[in-house]
mmCIF file of C-alpha atoms (C1' of nucleotides) in Angstrom:
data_model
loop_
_atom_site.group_PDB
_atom_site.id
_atom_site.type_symbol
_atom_site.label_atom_id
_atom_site.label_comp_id
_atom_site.label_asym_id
_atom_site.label_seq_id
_atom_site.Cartn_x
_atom_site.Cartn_y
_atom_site.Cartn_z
ATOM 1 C CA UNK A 1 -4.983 -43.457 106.954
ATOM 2 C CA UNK A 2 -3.911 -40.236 108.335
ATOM 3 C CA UNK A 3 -2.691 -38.616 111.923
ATOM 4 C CA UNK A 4 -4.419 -38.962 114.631
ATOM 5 C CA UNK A 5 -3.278 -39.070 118.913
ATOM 6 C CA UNK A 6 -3.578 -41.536 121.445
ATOM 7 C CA UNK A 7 -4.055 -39.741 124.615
ATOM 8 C CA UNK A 8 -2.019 -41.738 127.179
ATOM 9 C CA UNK A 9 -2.636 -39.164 130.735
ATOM 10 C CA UNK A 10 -1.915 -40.929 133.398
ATOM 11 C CA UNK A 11 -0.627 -43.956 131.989
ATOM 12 C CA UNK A 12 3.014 -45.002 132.247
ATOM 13 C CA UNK A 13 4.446 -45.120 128.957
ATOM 14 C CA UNK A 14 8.059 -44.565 127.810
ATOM 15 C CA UNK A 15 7.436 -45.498 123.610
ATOM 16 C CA UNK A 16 11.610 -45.461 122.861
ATOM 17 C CA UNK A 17 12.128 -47.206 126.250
ATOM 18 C CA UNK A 18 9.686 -49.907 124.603
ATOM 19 C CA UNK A 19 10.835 -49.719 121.343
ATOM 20 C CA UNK A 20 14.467 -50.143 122.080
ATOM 21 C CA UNK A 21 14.539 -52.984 124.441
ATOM 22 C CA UNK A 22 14.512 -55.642 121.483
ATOM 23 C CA UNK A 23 11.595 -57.081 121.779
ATOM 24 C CA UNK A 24 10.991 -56.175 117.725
ATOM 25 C CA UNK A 25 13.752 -55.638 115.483
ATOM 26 C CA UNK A 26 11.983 -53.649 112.568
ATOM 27 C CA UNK A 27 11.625 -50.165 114.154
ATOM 28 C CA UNK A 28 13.788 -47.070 113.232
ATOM 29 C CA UNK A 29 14.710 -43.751 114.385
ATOM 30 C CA UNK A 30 14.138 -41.490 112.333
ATOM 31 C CA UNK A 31 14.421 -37.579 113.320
ATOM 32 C CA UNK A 32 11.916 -37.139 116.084
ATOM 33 C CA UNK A 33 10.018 -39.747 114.457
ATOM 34 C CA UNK A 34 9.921 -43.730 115.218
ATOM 35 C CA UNK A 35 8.723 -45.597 111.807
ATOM 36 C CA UNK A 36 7.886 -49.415 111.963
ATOM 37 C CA UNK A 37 5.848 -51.938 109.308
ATOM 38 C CA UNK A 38 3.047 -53.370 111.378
ATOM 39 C CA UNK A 39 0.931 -56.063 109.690
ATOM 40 C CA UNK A 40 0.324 -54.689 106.080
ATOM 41 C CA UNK A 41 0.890 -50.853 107.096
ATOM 42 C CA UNK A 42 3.426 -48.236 107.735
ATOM 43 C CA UNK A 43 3.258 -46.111 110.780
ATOM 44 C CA UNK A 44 5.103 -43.357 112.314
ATOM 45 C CA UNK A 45 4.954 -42.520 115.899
ATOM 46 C CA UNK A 46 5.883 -39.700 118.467
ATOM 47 C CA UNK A 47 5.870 -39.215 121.931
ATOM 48 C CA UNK A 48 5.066 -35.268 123.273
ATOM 49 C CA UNK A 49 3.879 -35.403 126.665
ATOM 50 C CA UNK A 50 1.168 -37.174 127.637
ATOM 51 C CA UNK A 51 0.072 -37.305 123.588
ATOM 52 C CA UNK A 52 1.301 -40.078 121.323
ATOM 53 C CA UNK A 53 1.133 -38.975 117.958
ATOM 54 C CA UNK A 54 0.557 -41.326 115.272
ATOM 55 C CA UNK A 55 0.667 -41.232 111.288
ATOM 56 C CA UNK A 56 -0.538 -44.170 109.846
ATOM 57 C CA UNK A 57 -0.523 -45.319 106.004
ATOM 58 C CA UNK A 58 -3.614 -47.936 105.946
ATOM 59 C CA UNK A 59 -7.139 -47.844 108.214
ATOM 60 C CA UNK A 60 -6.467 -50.914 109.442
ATOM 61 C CA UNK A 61 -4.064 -49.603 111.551
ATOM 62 C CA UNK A 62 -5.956 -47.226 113.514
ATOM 63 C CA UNK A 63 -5.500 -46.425 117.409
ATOM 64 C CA UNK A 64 -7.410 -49.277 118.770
ATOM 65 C CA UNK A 65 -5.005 -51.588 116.485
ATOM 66 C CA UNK A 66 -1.818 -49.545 117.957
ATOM 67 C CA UNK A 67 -3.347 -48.900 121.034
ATOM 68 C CA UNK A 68 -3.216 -52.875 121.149
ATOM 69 C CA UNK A 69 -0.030 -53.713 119.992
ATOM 70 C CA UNK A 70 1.920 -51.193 122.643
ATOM 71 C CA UNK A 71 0.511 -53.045 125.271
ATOM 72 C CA UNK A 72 -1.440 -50.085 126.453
ATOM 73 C CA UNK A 73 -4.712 -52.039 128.095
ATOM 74 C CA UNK A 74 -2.018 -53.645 130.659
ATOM 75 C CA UNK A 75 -2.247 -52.306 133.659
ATOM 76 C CA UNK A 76 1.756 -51.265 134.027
ATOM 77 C CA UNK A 77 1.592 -49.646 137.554
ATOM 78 C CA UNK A 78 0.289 -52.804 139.064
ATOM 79 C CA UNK A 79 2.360 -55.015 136.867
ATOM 80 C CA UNK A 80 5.549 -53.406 138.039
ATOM 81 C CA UNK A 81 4.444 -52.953 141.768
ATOM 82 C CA UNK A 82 4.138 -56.586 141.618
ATOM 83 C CA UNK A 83 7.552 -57.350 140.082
ATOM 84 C CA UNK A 84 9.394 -55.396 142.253
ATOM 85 C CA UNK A 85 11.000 -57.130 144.997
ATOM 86 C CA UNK A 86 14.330 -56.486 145.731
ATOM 87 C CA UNK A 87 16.867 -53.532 145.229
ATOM 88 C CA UNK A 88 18.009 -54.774 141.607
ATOM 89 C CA UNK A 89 14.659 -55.109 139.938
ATOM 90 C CA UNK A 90 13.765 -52.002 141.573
ATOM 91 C CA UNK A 91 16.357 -50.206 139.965
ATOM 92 C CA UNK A 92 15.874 -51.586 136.555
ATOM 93 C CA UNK A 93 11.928 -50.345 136.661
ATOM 94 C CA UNK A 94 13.080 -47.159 138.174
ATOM 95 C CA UNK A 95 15.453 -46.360 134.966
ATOM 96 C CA UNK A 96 13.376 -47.372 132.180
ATOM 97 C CA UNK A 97 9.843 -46.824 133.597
ATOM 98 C CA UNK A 98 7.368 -47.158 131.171
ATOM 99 C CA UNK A 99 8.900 -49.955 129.020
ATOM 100 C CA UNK A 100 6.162 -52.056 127.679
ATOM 101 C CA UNK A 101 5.833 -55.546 126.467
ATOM 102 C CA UNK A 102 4.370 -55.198 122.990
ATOM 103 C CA UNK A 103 1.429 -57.727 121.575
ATOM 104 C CA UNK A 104 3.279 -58.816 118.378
ATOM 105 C CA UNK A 105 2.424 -60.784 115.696
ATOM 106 C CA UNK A 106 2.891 -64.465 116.338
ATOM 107 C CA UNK A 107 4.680 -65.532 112.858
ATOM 108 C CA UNK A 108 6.622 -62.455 112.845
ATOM 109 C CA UNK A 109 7.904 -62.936 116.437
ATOM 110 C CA UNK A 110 8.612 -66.746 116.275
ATOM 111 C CA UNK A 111 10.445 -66.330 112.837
ATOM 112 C CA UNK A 112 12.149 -63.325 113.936
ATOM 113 C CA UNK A 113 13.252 -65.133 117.131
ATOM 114 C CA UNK A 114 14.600 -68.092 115.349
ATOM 115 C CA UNK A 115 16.709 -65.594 113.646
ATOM 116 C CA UNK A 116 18.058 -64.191 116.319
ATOM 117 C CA UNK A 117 19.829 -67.064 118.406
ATOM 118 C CA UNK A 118 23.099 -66.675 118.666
ATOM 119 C CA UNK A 119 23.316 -63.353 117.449
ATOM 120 C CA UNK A 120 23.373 -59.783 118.660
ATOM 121 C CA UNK A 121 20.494 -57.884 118.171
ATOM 122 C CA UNK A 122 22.107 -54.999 115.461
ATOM 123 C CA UNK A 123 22.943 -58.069 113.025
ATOM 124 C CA UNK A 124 19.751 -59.632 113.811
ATOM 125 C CA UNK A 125 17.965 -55.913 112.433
ATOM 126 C CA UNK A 126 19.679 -56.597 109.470
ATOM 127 C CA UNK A 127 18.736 -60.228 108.607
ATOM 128 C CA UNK A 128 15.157 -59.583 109.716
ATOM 129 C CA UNK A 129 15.636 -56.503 107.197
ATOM 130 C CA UNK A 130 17.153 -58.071 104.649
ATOM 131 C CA UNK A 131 14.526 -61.153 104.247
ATOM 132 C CA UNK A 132 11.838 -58.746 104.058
ATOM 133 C CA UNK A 133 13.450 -56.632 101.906
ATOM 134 C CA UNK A 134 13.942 -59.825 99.469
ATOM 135 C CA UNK A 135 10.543 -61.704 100.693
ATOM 136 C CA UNK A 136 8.090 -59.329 101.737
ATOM 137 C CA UNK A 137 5.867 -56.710 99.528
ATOM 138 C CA UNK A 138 6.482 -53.436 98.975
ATOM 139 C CA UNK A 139 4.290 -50.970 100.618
ATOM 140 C CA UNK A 140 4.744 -46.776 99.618
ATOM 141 C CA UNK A 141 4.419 -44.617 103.255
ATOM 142 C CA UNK A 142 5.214 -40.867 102.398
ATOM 143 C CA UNK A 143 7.035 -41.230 99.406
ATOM 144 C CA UNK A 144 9.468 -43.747 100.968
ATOM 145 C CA UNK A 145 9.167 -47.791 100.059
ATOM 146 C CA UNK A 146 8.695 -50.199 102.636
ATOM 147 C CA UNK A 147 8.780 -53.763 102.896
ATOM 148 C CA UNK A 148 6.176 -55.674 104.770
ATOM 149 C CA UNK A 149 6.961 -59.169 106.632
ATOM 150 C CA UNK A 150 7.062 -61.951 104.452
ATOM 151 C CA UNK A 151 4.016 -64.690 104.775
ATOM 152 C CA UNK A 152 4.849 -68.132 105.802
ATOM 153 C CA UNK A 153 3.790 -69.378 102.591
ATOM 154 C CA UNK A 154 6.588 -66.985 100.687
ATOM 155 C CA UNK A 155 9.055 -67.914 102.873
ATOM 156 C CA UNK A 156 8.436 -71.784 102.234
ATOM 157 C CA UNK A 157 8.699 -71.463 98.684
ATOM 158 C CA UNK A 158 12.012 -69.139 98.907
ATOM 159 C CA UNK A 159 14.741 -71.076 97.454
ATOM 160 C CA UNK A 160 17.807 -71.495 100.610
ATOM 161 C CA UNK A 161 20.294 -69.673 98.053
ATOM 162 C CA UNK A 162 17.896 -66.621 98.443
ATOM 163 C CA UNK A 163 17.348 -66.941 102.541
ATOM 164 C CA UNK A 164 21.172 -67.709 102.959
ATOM 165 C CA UNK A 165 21.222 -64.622 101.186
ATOM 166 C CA UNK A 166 19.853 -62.444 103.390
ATOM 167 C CA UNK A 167 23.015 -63.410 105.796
ATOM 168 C CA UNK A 168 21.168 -65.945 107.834
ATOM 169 C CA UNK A 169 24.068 -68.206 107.558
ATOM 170 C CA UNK A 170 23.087 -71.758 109.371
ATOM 171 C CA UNK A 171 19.782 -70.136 110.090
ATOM 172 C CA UNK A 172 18.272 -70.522 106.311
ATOM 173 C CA UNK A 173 17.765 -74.133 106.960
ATOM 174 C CA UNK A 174 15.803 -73.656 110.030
ATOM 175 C CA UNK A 175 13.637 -70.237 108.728
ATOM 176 C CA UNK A 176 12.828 -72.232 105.778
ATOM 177 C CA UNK A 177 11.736 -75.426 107.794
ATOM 178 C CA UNK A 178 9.845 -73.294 110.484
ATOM 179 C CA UNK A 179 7.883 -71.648 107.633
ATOM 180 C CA UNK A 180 7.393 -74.958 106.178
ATOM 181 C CA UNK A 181 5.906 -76.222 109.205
ATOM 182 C CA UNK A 182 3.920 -73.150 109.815
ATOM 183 C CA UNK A 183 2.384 -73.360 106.015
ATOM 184 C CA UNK A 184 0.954 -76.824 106.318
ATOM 185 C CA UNK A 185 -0.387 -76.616 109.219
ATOM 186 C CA UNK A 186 1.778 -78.360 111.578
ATOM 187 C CA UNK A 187 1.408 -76.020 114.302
ATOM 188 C CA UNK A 188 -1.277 -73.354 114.675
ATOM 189 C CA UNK A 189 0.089 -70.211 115.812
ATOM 190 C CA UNK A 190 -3.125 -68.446 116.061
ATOM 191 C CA UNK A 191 -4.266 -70.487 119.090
ATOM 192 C CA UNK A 192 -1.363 -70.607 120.978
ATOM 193 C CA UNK A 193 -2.482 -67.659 122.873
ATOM 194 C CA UNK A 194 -5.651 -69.953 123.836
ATOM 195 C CA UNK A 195 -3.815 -72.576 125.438
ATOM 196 C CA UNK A 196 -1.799 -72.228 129.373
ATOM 197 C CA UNK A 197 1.615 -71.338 128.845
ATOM 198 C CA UNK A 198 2.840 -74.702 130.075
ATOM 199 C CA UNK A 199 0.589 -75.779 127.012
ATOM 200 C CA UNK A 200 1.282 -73.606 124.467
ATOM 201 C CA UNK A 201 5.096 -73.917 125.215
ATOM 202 C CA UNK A 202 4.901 -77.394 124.658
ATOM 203 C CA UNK A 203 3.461 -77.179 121.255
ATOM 204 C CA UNK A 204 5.712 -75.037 120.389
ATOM 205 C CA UNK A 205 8.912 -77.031 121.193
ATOM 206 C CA UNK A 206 7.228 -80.608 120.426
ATOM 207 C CA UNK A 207 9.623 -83.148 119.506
ATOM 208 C CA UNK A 208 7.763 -85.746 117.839
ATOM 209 C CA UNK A 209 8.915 -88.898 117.117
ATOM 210 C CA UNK A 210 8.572 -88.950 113.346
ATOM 211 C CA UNK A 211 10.200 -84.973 113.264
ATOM 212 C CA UNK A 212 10.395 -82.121 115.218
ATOM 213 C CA UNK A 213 7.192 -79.886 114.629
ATOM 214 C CA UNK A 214 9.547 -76.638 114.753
ATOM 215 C CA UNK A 215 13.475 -76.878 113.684
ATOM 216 C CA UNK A 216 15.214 -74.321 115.409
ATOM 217 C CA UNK A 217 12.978 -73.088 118.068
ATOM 218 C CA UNK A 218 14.180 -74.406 121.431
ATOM 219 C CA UNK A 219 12.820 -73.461 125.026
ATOM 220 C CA UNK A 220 14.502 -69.823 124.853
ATOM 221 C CA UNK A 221 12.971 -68.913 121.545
ATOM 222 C CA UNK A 222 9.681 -70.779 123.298
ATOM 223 C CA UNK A 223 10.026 -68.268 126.052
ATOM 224 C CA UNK A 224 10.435 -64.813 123.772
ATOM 225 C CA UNK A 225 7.087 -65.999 121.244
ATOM 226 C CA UNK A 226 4.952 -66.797 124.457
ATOM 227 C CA UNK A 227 5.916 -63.133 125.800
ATOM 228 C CA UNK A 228 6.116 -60.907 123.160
ATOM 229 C CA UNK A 229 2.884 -62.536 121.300
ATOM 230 C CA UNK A 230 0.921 -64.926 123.155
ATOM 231 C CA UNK A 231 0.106 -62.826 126.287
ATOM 232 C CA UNK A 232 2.001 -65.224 128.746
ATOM 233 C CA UNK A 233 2.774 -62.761 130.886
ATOM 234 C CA UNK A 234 4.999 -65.205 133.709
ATOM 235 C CA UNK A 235 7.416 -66.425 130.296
ATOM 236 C CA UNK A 236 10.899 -65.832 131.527
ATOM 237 C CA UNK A 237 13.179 -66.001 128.781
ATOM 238 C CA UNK A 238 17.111 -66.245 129.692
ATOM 239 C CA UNK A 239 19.539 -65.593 127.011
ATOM 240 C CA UNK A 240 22.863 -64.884 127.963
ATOM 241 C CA UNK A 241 22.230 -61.738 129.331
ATOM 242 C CA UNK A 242 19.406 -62.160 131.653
ATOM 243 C CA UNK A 243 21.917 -65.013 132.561
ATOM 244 C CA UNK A 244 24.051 -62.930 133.717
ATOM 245 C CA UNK A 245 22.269 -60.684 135.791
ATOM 246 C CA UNK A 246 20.909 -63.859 137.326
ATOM 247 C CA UNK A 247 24.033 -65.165 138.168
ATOM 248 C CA UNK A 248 25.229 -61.771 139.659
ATOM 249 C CA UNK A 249 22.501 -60.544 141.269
ATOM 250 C CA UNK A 250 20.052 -63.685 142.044
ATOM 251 C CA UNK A 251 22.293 -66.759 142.689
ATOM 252 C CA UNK A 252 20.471 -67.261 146.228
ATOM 253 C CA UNK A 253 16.981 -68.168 143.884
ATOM 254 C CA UNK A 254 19.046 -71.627 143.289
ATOM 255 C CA UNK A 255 19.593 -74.672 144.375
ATOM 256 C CA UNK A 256 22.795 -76.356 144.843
ATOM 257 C CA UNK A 257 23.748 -77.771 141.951
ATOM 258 C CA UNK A 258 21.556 -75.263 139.839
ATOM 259 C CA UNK A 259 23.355 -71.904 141.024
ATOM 260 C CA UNK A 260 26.895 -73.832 139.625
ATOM 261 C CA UNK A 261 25.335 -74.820 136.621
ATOM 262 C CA UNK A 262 24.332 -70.642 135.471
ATOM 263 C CA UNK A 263 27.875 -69.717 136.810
ATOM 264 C CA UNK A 264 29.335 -72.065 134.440
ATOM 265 C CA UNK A 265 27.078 -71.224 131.506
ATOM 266 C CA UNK A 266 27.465 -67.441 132.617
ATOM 267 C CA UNK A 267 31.391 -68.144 132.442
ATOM 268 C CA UNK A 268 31.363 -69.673 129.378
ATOM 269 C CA UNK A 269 33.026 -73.062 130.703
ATOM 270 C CA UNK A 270 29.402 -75.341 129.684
ATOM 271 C CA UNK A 271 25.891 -74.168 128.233
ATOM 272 C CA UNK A 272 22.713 -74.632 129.913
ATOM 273 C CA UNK A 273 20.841 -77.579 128.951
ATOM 274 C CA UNK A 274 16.776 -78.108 128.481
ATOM 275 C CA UNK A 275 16.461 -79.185 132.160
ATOM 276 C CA UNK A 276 18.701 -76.506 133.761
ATOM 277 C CA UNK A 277 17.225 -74.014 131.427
ATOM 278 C CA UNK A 278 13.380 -74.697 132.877
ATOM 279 C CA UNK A 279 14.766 -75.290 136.599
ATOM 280 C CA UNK A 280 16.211 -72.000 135.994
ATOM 281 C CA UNK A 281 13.419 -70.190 134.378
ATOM 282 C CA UNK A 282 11.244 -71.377 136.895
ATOM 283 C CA UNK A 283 12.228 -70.593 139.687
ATOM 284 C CA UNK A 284 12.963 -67.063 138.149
ATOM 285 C CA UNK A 285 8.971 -67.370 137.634
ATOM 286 C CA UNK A 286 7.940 -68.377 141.114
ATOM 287 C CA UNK A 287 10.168 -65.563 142.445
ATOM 288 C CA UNK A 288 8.499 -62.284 140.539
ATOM 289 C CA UNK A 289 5.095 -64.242 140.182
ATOM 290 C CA UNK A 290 2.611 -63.641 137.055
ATOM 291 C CA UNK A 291 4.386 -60.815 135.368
ATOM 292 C CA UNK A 292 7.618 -62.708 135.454
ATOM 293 C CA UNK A 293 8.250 -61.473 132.209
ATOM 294 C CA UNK A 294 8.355 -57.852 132.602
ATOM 295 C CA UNK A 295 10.961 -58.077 135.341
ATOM 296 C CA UNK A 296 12.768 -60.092 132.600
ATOM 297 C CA UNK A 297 12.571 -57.598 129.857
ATOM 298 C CA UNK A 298 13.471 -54.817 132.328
ATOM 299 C CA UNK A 299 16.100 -56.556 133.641
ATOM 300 C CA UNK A 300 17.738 -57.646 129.761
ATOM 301 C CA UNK A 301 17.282 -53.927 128.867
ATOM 302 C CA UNK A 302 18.808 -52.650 132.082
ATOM 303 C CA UNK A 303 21.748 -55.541 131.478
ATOM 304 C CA UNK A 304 22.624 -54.146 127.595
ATOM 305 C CA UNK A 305 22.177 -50.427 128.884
ATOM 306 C CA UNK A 306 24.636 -50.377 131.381
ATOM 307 C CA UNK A 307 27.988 -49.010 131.014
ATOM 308 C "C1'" DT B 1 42.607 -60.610 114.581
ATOM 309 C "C1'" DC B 2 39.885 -62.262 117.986
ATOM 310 C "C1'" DC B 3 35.767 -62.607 120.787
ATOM 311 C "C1'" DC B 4 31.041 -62.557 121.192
ATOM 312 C "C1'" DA B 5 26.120 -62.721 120.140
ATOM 313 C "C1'" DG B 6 18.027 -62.655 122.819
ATOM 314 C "C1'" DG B 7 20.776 -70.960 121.217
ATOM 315 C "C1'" DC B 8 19.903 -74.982 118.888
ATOM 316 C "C1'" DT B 9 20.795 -79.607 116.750
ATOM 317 C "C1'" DC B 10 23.039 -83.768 116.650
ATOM 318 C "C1'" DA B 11 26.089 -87.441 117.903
ATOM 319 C "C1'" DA B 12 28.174 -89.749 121.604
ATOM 320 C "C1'" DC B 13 28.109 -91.147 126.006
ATOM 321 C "C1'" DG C 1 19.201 -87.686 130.351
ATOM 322 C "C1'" DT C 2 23.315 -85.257 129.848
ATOM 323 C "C1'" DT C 3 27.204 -83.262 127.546
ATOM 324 C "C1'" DG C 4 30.219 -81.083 123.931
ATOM 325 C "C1'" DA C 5 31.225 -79.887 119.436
ATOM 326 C "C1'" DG C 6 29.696 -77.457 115.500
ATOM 327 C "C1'" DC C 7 27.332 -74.073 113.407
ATOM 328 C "C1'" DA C 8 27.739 -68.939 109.621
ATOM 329 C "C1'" DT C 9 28.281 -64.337 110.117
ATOM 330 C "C1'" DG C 10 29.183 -59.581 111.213
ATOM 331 C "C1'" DG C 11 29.567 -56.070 114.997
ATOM 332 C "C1'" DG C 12 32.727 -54.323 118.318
#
DNA sequence: TCCCAGGCTCAAC
DNA sequence: GTTGAGCATGGG
């Protein structure tokens, strides 16, 4: 409860840069202020300097806890020293130097995620806002009410009137079925980040015989929970975007028949399917090595930015 | 009005 | 295993 600063000297960190790359679609601008609902708090953050300031509604969610979920332990100099090997990327780290990959919350990122396919991210701030709105408590920060991230176990009992409500359109079936799933126990979220990330990706897409352990979530999705909230740094996720700056800036990473298959997806003539997705992302991977994933985000970010 | 969006499922080859 | 339609909706 209360202000306090993280000191961040000598540390490369650019907090709207990080904020506004959506990787999480519950934080707002508000003045010279950035507010966000993190676990079962409220917190307010600004950047001056070298000094993050922080105002925080619970003592849960202290510096160590934000500290945490910014991403701050990760060596970022390295990270993007290692990621940068060609003119494009280069450029990309140049602009937005300092972009982090935040440690999210594993339900809140895989349900969030689910939501957003086939989307664009300012309707995807609104159906993330509007279930929590509708699902999640209410939590007072400053005189203002907030609304915290509905549990898996709320959003399995919602009724699909109520989800479809929050303008989740064919979604509802799938956010209710994923929470389901997540509820009984199907899948363990909490360990994922124990397992490899060939591993935990395949738990998290498993097609069983009897049912699919997780309706909705496809290899994409896979890619954006293993990155955002696992810690698998080398997850490459490629939405249309990052498809495109593959196809017009990295078309020599592919094989033959793989380079025509992202033109065509890119052009809108076929989609990618599972295979040509993980040829894809893979070889994306064994080009910009373990921190794969940072070259993607700063690559998406630099993609949506431009122009 | 039309196109597009941090894709996925399902049926039909 | 691969492919193509269909999906709900709102922002631009």
């Amino acid at each position: 409860m209360g202000e306090f600063t993280i000191n961040t000297e000598g540390v490369p960190f650019n907090l709207r840069y990080t904020l506004e790359s959506g990787q999480s679609f519950r934080w707002q601008e508000r003045g010279e202020w950035w507010v966000g609902v993190l676990g079962h708090g409220v917190v307010k953050l600004k950047q001056e300097g070298a000094a993050l300031v922080c105002v925080s509604s619970s003592d849960a969610l202290d510096s160590h806890a934000l500290y945490d979920y910014l991403g701050l332990g990760s060596d970022l100099e390295r990270i993007l020293a290692s990621i940068m090997k060609d003119g494009k990327i280069t450029e990309a780290v140049q602009k937005f130097y300092g972009l982090r990959i935040l440690k999210q919350d594993v339900w809140e990122c895989l349900l969030s995620f689910a939501i957003a396919t086939n989307s664009n991210i300012p309707r995807i701030r609104g159906m993330v806002s509007n279930l929590c709105n509708r699902l999640g408590d209410a939590v007072d920060f400053e005189g203002n009410a907030y609304s915290l991230f509905p549990t898996a176990d709320r959003v399995a009992q919602a009724e699909l009137p109520d989800l479809a409500a929050c303008g989740l359109g064919y979604r509802a079936k799938f956010v209710k079925s994923i929470a389901e799933s997540v509820s009984l126990g199907r899948v363990n979220l909490d360990e994922l980040r124990l397992h490899d990330y060939a591993k935990a990706r395949e738990l998290l897409i498993e097609d069983l015989p009897e049912r699919k352990t997780l309706m909705g979530i496809g290899p994409k999705v896979a890619d954006c929970v293993l990155l955002f909230s696992c810690d698998k740094d080398s997850a490459f996720p490629i939405d249309v975007w990052v498809a495109r700056v593959l196809d017009g800036n990295y078309p020599h990473l592919f094989e033959g028949d793989l380079k025509e298959r992202l033109a065509s997806a890119v052009s809108g003539k076929t989609s990618l399917s599972l295979a040509t997705y993980d040829r894809l992302s893979a070889s994306a991977r064994a080009y910009f090595g373990e921190f794969a994933g940072y070259a993607q985000q700063y690559l998406f970010h630099y993609e949506r930015m431009k122009d």
